[in-house]
Amino acid sequence: MVTARLIKYVSALLISWVILSVNASASSQLTVNESFEREIINHYARLTIAPSSATYFDILNDNIAVQAPSSNGRVWYSTELVHTGYSPIPLELNIDRLNVDDLQIFLLDSSERIVKSYRYQAGKGDYSLRQPLPNIRLAFTLQPYQNARLLIAVKDEGLKYFPITLWKKDLLVQHDTNMLTLLGAVSGIMALIACYFLFSYLYQRIPTRFWLTMSSLVLIALLFITVGGVAIWPSLTNGSEHFYAVCFGILLLCIAKVTHHLFARIPFILRALNYFVPLVATLYCFTVNAYTTSITLLILTAGMGLYHVLLALVFKDKGSQAVSITYILAWLSFYAFYALVTQNLFNNLVYTVDVAIGMLFFLTLGFLCFGFAVITKEEVLNQRQLSTQAETISSLNHFYDLFRHSAEGHYTSTWDGKLISVNPAMCKVFGYDNEEEMLAEAENTKVFYASAEDRQILLGEISQQGHVTGKEIRGKRRDGSEFWFSLSCQIRENDEGSFLYGSIIDITEKKQSDLSLQYLATHDSLTGVFNRRQFELVFKEKVLEADDTPICLLFLDLDRFKVVNDTCGHKAGDVLIKDIARLIENTLLPEAQLARLGGDEFGVIYSNIDTDAVYLNAVKILNAVQAYRFMWDNRIFNLGVSIGMVVCDDADVSSGQYLSMADAACYFAKEQGRNQVHRYNKNDESMQRYQRELDWVSSINNALEEGRFELFYQSLRPLSKTADGHYYEVLLRLREKDGKLVEPANFLPTAERFEMNVSVDKWVVTNTFKWLSENPKHLAELKRCSINLNCHSLADRDFTLFILNAFETFNIPYNKICFEVIESVAIIKMEDTLAFMRTFNRLGCSFALDDFGSGFSSYSYLKSLPVSQVKIDGMFIKDMLNDSVDTAMVASINDVAKAMGMQTVGEFVENEGTMAQLGKMGVDFAQGFGVAKPAPLREFQPL
């Protein structure tokens, strides 16, 4: 293992350093006289590392070669004692360490004869050790002017270098007494601390106090081992390193538990490391020799201490800095103790009373700081708990105040219904003056329900779900009157049984309001009959439930209602609609259902009635309306009604389709002269045409929503100059769901008829501008892009704002856009057309008059319109080579336009001959299949 090799390498360096430092400073001669008290033999000894087989004689005569440090050799200390006094001096050699594998002591006289010897081997059961502080001792007396030599041989796998002291005997006795007193005091303090935390743990059950108790007991055990306590069992003295390893491992685990409690924010992985490292290190110590074990424990202690300090700094309790400060102070005390221990191990520091006092002081201080940190942490937690309790009590008081003063009625009852508590609002809801009166009179909550079954249903729901929310129940007050209340209730369990906690709100007014809202949601507010939404729902249900008797549907559209509304105002119009609704309702068959579908539109549903009877009833309605006279401000108005009738006898047709059929039938009743009944016939060609138009309406709406319109373009060829850029007209196509491309002639008339052109024109402008902005190179080369606009768009004020916003949004130059307006449209919406043209002319846009020449008054209106281009109607262009009249018309239009400073465009150019003829006439541009066919704008190709 890499770790083992590293520790062995460090060990060798330490041994070499010890030998060099000792031999460098030692004089190998110790002088003794009457003033002698105590000296460290190591400072006066010559060290020799010899093989295990070497004898003291070999050491004295230097018969061996000095070896490098190894675990198999012996370390010999040789010191000469010189007595320079005048009286015998009783001395005693003292060695504190008992876990030495083999220790030999020789006292030689001046003739190098053995005067006294002693041998100690750990684990061999030596009961001669001094008690109660077991140490290795050798007592002798040095006579005046007598010289002697001490030879000490140490063989051990662990630390071979440790303090060896020579004492004056009476002083050593005094030292033992002082040490016993000191150890007794410290042990007593540690025992008291352990007992305090143990009993407090048993009382409070706070785990940290248990781990502090364990820590103090482990420290007492370590102290016991350090002072030689294992000598009570001499056979165990050679295993003290393993005892140390186990104790240190347990101690670090206990401290880890304390640390984790003090700093709760330490993450799991760092906590696991706090357990893993001591455990692995302890197990490792059982696989190596004693020396490596000692070094491992020293490194482990220093490293884990630093790790704990870092944890305390990083994950400190921000709410209490005192915990972190006290905790770090504890580790600083332990480090001071650690420094004295290392001085003893590697620098021959003797455990004198002063040193022992310092060591035990730092040890005790560190542990007391640990305990103080734990107590401080508990006080912080207690303060927080007390604060939380205070907040809880405050919240409870707050909730009690809410309970007392709440606008909602609150109550508590048993499962059987016995009332336990109520608030004033609860009393008010049920008509009681106060809580005491209600609790005394209302023996059970059953009396609060208008129907006893409601309470049983409520209990069943609570049993299944544990609670109910907003359940609306019909209740009964103290005076017997009934009302509606909303109940929210939940069940709670405790030692005394099941309890119901609930709140009650009087919703009588809300219930009445809901009924009114429900009525308004299904009825027309002006006439009181069904509204369109309810009419369609009822009709859909009847279609689904239809039996052998068919359902009949009428759509009614009043004739000349707009005259009354515009002439007399909306108030008169409302009165008229109410009168007509009552008139129709009084004329209907009993089984019919009337609804107002729009401003002047009504619908009637007939079920289980013969179709002929329905038709006759429709005629009766028509006659009644025709006979009705409306008077307002001394004016008399007569009305009519157009009625469409549909017999719903086809199971494959949906309710929505039937509604469209009825609408179509009503439309044709108006188209055929008004004031008549038109019965829908699917074989009617006109009806089919109208139905197709309705289908186109749906297709156009879907295309707008789904983006199935596509932009095409058709290029214009300049005839009077070379091409200096792109000239083209934007066209529109509709892509059906099956992929088929539809020409605008198929759907634009329907769009115009149903006033959908504004939406279509907005789509064209938006997507054209968007494409131009996404193709800046094309935009730079563009000279004129022509876009067609419809009369409905020109008359729409919002459309003008929309176009202005589109120019700004897509940053399109105004001078590159030309808006085309059909001549007939421009004439119909002259004022709107002029306003629109003037607005965008000022900004730089140009305008073209399309299909010029098709109207009766083309030339007269040409002066009024600020156009810069005239597009000659294609009906004059396509046959002009064969028809002199067409040629004359084209020439006339071109001459007039030129006279007014306008450019001209020839449409429907289908061949080169026509194009050449137009060029000779002076027409500026040609457009048609002979120039270029329409193509997708996204695939633009210049001419």
XYZ file of N, CA and C in Angstrom, residues 13-178:
498
model
N 12.846 8.761 8.476
C 13.377 10.121 8.567
C 13.340 10.629 10.002
N 12.245 10.344 10.721
C 12.132 10.792 12.110
C 13.182 10.138 12.996
N 13.393 8.831 12.798
C 14.382 8.117 13.615
C 15.773 8.687 13.373
N 16.100 8.891 12.107
C 17.419 9.433 11.773
C 17.595 10.814 12.386
N 16.511 11.621 12.308
C 16.595 12.969 12.892
C 16.813 12.910 14.395
N 16.132 11.993 15.087
C 16.287 11.870 16.538
C 17.714 11.489 16.900
N 18.249 10.503 16.169
C 19.612 10.034 16.484
C 20.623 11.146 16.267
N 20.513 11.816 15.146
C 21.468 12.882 14.841
C 21.382 14.010 15.859
N 20.151 14.376 16.234
C 19.996 15.486 17.174
C 20.493 15.110 18.558
N 20.246 13.858 18.973
C 20.683 13.430 20.310
C 22.199 13.355 20.381
N 22.810 12.694 19.420
C 24.267 12.538 19.429
C 24.976 13.869 19.266
N 24.304 14.808 18.550
C 24.945 16.103 18.344
C 24.993 16.912 19.625
N 23.998 16.722 20.497
C 23.915 17.560 21.699
C 24.365 16.844 22.967
N 24.503 15.520 22.933
C 24.800 14.765 24.163
C 26.292 14.849 24.512
N 26.568 14.964 25.851
C 27.973 14.972 26.318
C 28.396 13.617 26.842
N 27.444 12.678 26.992
C 27.635 11.301 27.492
C 28.163 11.239 28.914
N 28.170 12.379 29.646
C 28.620 12.384 31.045
C 27.696 13.265 31.848
N 27.157 12.705 32.954
C 26.224 13.417 33.814
C 26.845 13.563 35.188
N 26.977 14.808 35.666
C 27.578 15.093 36.969
C 26.484 15.134 38.019
N 26.727 14.460 39.160
C 25.758 14.374 40.251
C 26.408 14.882 41.524
N 25.662 15.749 42.252
C 26.118 16.195 43.575
C 24.895 16.456 44.439
N 25.111 17.119 45.584
C 24.011 17.308 46.519
C 22.898 18.199 45.945
N 23.196 19.034 44.975
C 22.169 19.914 44.392
C 21.389 19.246 43.253
N 21.731 18.022 42.933
C 21.070 17.318 41.834
C 19.600 17.028 42.186
N 18.694 17.232 41.200
C 17.267 16.946 41.395
C 16.726 15.991 40.326
N 16.890 16.380 39.063
C 16.356 15.546 37.984
C 17.035 15.939 36.687
N 17.345 14.921 35.871
C 17.905 15.161 34.547
C 17.357 14.120 33.575
N 17.361 14.521 32.316
C 16.921 13.606 31.254
C 18.146 12.886 30.731
N 18.191 11.602 30.880
C 19.334 10.790 30.476
C 19.616 10.963 28.982
N 18.555 11.128 28.182
C 18.726 11.219 26.729
C 19.700 12.326 26.340
N 19.751 13.410 27.161
C 20.622 14.535 26.827
C 22.083 14.240 27.140
N 22.351 13.202 27.941
C 23.723 12.890 28.365
C 24.129 11.510 27.889
N 23.468 10.999 26.899
C 23.727 9.623 26.464
C 24.236 9.615 25.029
N 25.111 8.630 24.813
C 25.551 8.364 23.445
C 24.700 7.227 22.908
N 24.077 7.461 21.738
C 23.163 6.478 21.167
C 23.898 5.615 20.167
N 23.596 4.348 20.259
C 24.177 3.396 19.310
C 23.072 2.452 18.869
N 22.967 2.239 17.568
C 22.010 1.265 17.041
C 22.787 0.011 16.691
N 22.437 -1.064 17.350
C 23.199 -2.310 17.208
C 22.252 -3.452 16.904
N 22.810 -4.555 16.408
C 21.962 -5.733 16.176
C 21.388 -6.254 17.487
N 20.349 -7.052 17.365
C 19.703 -7.593 18.570
C 20.648 -8.481 19.365
N 21.627 -9.077 18.689
C 22.549 -10.011 19.361
C 23.668 -9.316 20.123
N 23.841 -8.021 19.950
C 24.936 -7.307 20.615
C 24.707 -7.267 22.118
N 25.835 -7.341 22.902
C 25.779 -7.293 24.366
C 26.300 -5.950 24.832
N 26.139 -5.717 26.129
C 26.617 -4.447 26.670
C 28.125 -4.343 26.515
N 28.816 -5.511 26.525
C 30.274 -5.511 26.381
C 30.663 -5.005 24.990
N 29.886 -5.400 23.982
C 30.158 -4.927 22.616
C 29.964 -3.417 22.515
N 28.985 -2.915 23.247
C 28.732 -1.477 23.191
C 29.855 -0.713 23.860
N 30.313 -1.224 25.004
C 31.379 -0.533 25.736
C 32.677 -0.497 24.952
N 32.935 -1.560 24.223
C 34.223 -1.672 23.519
C 34.120 -1.318 22.038
N 32.973 -0.799 21.633
C 32.779 -0.396 20.232
C 33.135 -1.504 19.272
N 32.647 -2.711 19.587
C 32.961 -3.859 18.735
C 31.945 -4.059 17.602
N 31.059 -3.125 17.407
C 30.031 -3.288 16.360
C 30.040 -2.066 15.454
N 29.566 -2.297 14.286
C 29.415 -1.183 13.333
C 28.029 -0.563 13.519
N 28.000 0.734 13.470
C 26.719 1.439 13.645
C 25.807 1.141 12.458
N 24.566 0.757 12.777
C 23.610 0.385 11.735
C 22.588 1.505 11.485
N 21.964 1.382 10.351
C 20.849 2.298 10.046
C 19.639 1.905 10.881
N 18.746 2.826 11.133
C 17.553 2.491 11.935
C 16.763 1.365 11.290
N 16.351 0.397 12.123
C 15.505 -0.700 11.652
C 14.679 -1.189 12.814
N 13.637 -1.965 12.479
C 12.744 -2.458 13.531
C 13.337 -3.642 14.278
N 14.403 -4.263 13.728
C 14.974 -5.464 14.357
C 16.133 -5.145 15.297
N 16.688 -3.952 15.207
C 17.856 -3.635 16.023
C 17.484 -3.107 17.391
N 18.547 -2.866 18.199
C 18.377 -2.268 19.527
C 19.006 -0.885 19.526
N 18.409 -0.025 20.322
C 18.982 1.299 20.546
C 19.599 1.294 21.939
N 20.894 1.621 21.982
C 21.631 1.631 23.252
C 21.895 3.071 23.674
N 21.534 3.359 24.941
C 21.864 4.645 25.550
C 23.014 4.395 26.526
N 24.111 5.154 26.376
C 25.270 4.981 27.271
C 25.565 6.315 27.928
N 25.476 6.341 29.298
C 25.683 7.584 30.051
C 26.605 7.299 31.239
N 27.596 8.168 31.375
C 28.520 8.038 32.520
C 28.066 8.978 33.615
N 27.915 8.430 34.859
C 27.503 9.208 36.018
C 28.735 9.524 36.861
N 28.967 10.797 37.159
C 30.144 11.226 37.941
C 29.644 11.936 39.188
N 29.970 11.363 40.363
C 29.563 11.944 41.645
C 30.673 12.873 42.119
N 30.350 14.161 42.204
C 31.361 15.134 42.656
C 31.044 15.649 44.043
N 30.037 15.069 44.697
C 29.641 15.540 46.014
C 30.420 14.846 47.124
N 29.881 15.047 48.324
C 30.592 14.536 49.493
C 29.735 13.598 50.316
N 28.534 13.261 49.806
C 27.669 12.346 50.556
C 26.950 11.432 49.576
N 26.539 10.268 50.042
C 25.815 9.334 49.156
C 24.489 9.979 48.681
N 24.160 9.728 47.422
C 22.930 10.300 46.846
C 22.059 9.161 46.338
N 20.865 8.950 46.946
C 19.943 7.915 46.445
C 19.262 8.411 45.145
N 19.410 7.643 44.106
C 18.865 7.995 42.794
C 17.886 6.923 42.322
N 17.068 7.318 41.358
C 16.130 6.336 40.802
C 15.874 6.683 39.328
N 16.107 5.655 38.505
C 15.865 5.786 37.065
C 14.375 5.550 36.792
N 13.784 6.435 35.981
C 12.334 6.363 35.737
C 12.053 6.334 34.235
N 11.273 5.326 33.824
C 10.821 5.215 32.431
C 9.304 5.069 32.459
N 8.600 6.033 31.808
C 7.135 6.057 31.855
C 6.493 5.045 30.922
N 7.208 4.623 29.914
C 6.598 3.797 28.879
C 6.650 2.327 29.248
N 5.475 1.661 29.174
C 5.381 0.253 29.552
C 5.206 -0.676 28.358
N 4.965 -0.139 27.163
C 4.706 -1.005 26.015
C 5.965 -1.237 25.183
N 7.116 -1.304 25.869
C 8.389 -1.600 25.197
C 8.510 -3.112 25.075
N 8.855 -3.563 23.869
C 8.950 -5.013 23.658
C 10.040 -5.632 24.536
N 11.197 -4.960 24.597
C 12.321 -5.517 25.381
C 13.182 -4.356 25.846
N 13.334 -4.217 27.191
C 14.117 -3.139 27.781
C 15.112 -3.743 28.774
N 16.397 -3.402 28.600
C 17.452 -3.889 29.506
C 18.192 -2.693 30.079
N 18.416 -2.721 31.416
C 19.128 -1.643 32.108
C 20.319 -2.267 32.837
N 21.502 -1.675 32.621
C 22.728 -2.142 33.290
C 23.367 -0.960 34.000
N 23.681 -1.159 35.312
C 24.448 -0.176 36.075
C 25.839 -0.752 36.289
N 26.873 -0.106 35.727
C 28.256 -0.593 35.791
C 29.071 0.319 36.690
N 30.049 -0.274 37.393
C 30.954 0.555 38.194
C 32.083 1.062 37.311
N 33.030 1.695 37.937
C 34.127 2.290 37.164
C 34.974 1.240 36.479
N 34.906 -0.005 36.977
C 35.680 -1.098 36.356
C 34.837 -1.827 35.319
N 33.679 -1.259 34.992
C 32.772 -1.798 33.989
C 32.197 -3.153 34.398
N 32.068 -3.317 35.714
C 31.408 -4.519 36.227
C 29.944 -4.183 36.509
N 29.076 -5.166 36.309
C 27.645 -4.956 36.520
C 27.364 -4.877 38.009
N 26.848 -3.737 38.397
C 26.465 -3.547 39.795
C 24.992 -3.911 39.983
N 24.189 -3.531 38.966
C 22.756 -3.789 39.056
C 22.198 -3.868 37.638
N 21.219 -4.724 37.443
C 20.610 -4.846 36.115
C 19.106 -5.107 36.260
N 18.399 -4.800 35.170
C 16.946 -5.008 35.176
C 16.501 -5.218 33.730
N 15.565 -6.141 33.560
C 15.028 -6.395 32.215
C 13.495 -6.399 32.273
N 12.917 -5.684 31.304
C 11.455 -5.595 31.232
C 11.021 -5.964 29.820
N 9.991 -6.818 29.764
C 9.412 -7.198 28.471
C 7.880 -7.059 28.569
N 7.340 -6.201 27.692
C 5.890 -5.948 27.717
C 5.131 -7.231 27.446
N 4.070 -7.426 28.221
C 3.219 -8.586 28.018
C 3.701 -9.837 28.714
N 4.821 -9.741 29.463
C 5.361 -10.938 30.128
C 4.890 -11.073 31.570
N 4.017 -10.213 32.014
C 3.443 -10.369 33.346
C 4.352 -9.910 34.455
N 4.964 -8.749 34.305
C 5.843 -8.195 35.334
C 4.986 -7.456 36.356
N 4.889 -8.046 37.557
C 4.077 -7.435 38.612
C 4.913 -6.600 39.576
N 6.169 -6.351 39.213
C 7.056 -5.581 40.091
C 6.972 -4.095 39.813
N 6.145 -3.711 38.829
C 6.041 -2.299 38.485
C 5.455 -1.527 39.649
N 5.916 -0.272 39.738
C 5.489 0.573 40.846
C 4.017 0.922 40.695
N 3.295 0.931 41.760
C 1.881 1.274 41.805
C 1.704 2.480 42.725
N 0.706 3.307 42.583
C -0.400 3.167 41.616
C -0.082 3.792 40.257
N 1.104 4.454 40.102
C 1.514 4.954 38.790
C 2.558 4.000 38.256
N 2.131 3.016 37.490
C 3.074 1.981 37.045
C 4.129 2.578 36.115
N 5.372 2.512 36.549
C 6.506 2.949 35.749
C 7.630 1.939 35.909
N 8.549 1.977 34.984
C 9.754 1.142 35.106
C 10.760 1.937 35.932
N 11.167 1.401 37.047
C 12.067 2.108 37.974
C 13.295 1.236 38.294
N 14.425 1.905 38.461
C 15.654 1.235 38.925
C 16.300 2.157 39.942
N 16.303 1.719 41.223
C 16.840 2.539 42.314
C 18.274 2.110 42.634
N 19.129 3.099 42.886
C 20.516 2.813 43.303
C 21.047 4.044 44.008
N 22.149 3.866 44.741
C 22.779 4.963 45.483
C 24.182 5.180 44.937
N 24.514 6.414 44.684
C 25.824 6.760 44.146
C 26.657 7.349 45.279
N 27.808 6.703 45.535
C 28.685 7.117 46.629
C 29.551 8.301 46.202
N 30.070 9.053 47.214
C 30.920 10.209 46.883
C 32.112 9.799 46.024
N 32.390 10.610 45.056
C 33.513 10.420 44.154
C 33.476 9.071 43.457
N 32.279 8.564 43.313
C 32.130 7.285 42.614
C 31.590 7.557 41.211
N 32.168 6.875 40.257
C 31.692 6.949 38.882
C 30.932 5.671 38.544
N 29.920 5.825 37.727
C 29.140 4.653 37.292
C 28.661 4.912 35.853
N 28.288 3.862 35.185
C 27.792 3.983 33.812
C 26.438 3.279 33.702
N 25.524 3.984 33.077
C 24.200 3.421 32.803
C 24.140 3.024 31.331
N 23.793 1.769 31.099
C 23.565 1.276 29.741
C 22.101 0.833 29.645
N 21.401 1.395 28.702
C 19.977 1.073 28.526
C 19.775 0.627 27.085
N 19.249 -0.583 26.904
C 19.005 -1.132 25.562
C 17.497 -1.216 25.323
N 17.062 -0.674 24.191
C 15.635 -0.645 23.857
C 15.424 -1.357 22.530
N 14.536 -2.343 22.568
C 14.127 -3.014 21.337
C 12.596 -2.968 21.271
N 12.088 -2.345 20.196
C 10.632 -2.199 20.094
C 10.266 -1.887 18.643
N 9.093 -2.395 18.254
C 8.604 -2.093 16.900
C 8.002 -0.697 16.815
N 7.711 -0.150 17.989
C 7.111 1.174 18.008
C 8.156 2.245 18.160
N 7.816 3.248 18.978
C 8.734 4.359 19.191
C 9.843 3.926 20.139
N 11.078 3.920 19.628
C 12.224 3.505 20.443
C 12.796 4.662 21.237
N 12.370 5.869 20.932
C 12.967 7.050 21.547
C 11.911 7.743 22.379
N 12.182 7.776 23.694
C 11.249 8.368 24.638
C 12.053 8.879 25.814
N 11.523 9.793 26.601
C 12.290 10.378 27.711
C 12.636 9.323 28.776
N 13.926 9.327 29.187
C 14.403 8.493 30.303
C 14.983 9.456 31.325
N 14.404 9.474 32.520
C 14.807 10.478 33.514
C 15.471 9.818 34.713
N 16.416 10.578 35.289
C 17.093 10.158 36.528
C 16.721 11.158 37.599
N 16.118 10.644 38.696
C 15.587 11.497 39.751
C 16.351 11.279 41.062
N 16.382 12.343 41.831
C 16.730 12.166 43.232
C 15.531 11.516 43.885
N 15.720 10.499 44.634
C 14.643 9.602 45.022
C 13.510 10.308 45.744
N 13.836 11.177 46.708
C 12.766 11.819 47.472
C 11.945 12.774 46.599
N 12.602 13.378 45.609
C 11.860 14.257 44.703
C 10.918 13.468 43.800
N 11.339 12.253 43.424
C 10.472 11.419 42.590
C 9.224 10.998 43.353
N 9.409 10.730 44.646
C 8.246 10.369 45.465
C 7.254 11.534 45.506
N 7.819 12.764 45.701
C 6.951 13.938 45.722
C 6.261 14.140 44.371
N 7.024 13.866 43.277
C 6.449 13.985 41.923
C 5.276 13.012 41.747
N 5.452 11.780 42.217
C 4.372 10.798 42.100
C 3.122 11.253 42.844
N 3.357 11.801 44.043
C 2.214 12.270 44.834
C 1.458 13.383 44.098
N 2.231 14.331 43.556
C 1.597 15.446 42.833
C 0.838 14.949 41.599
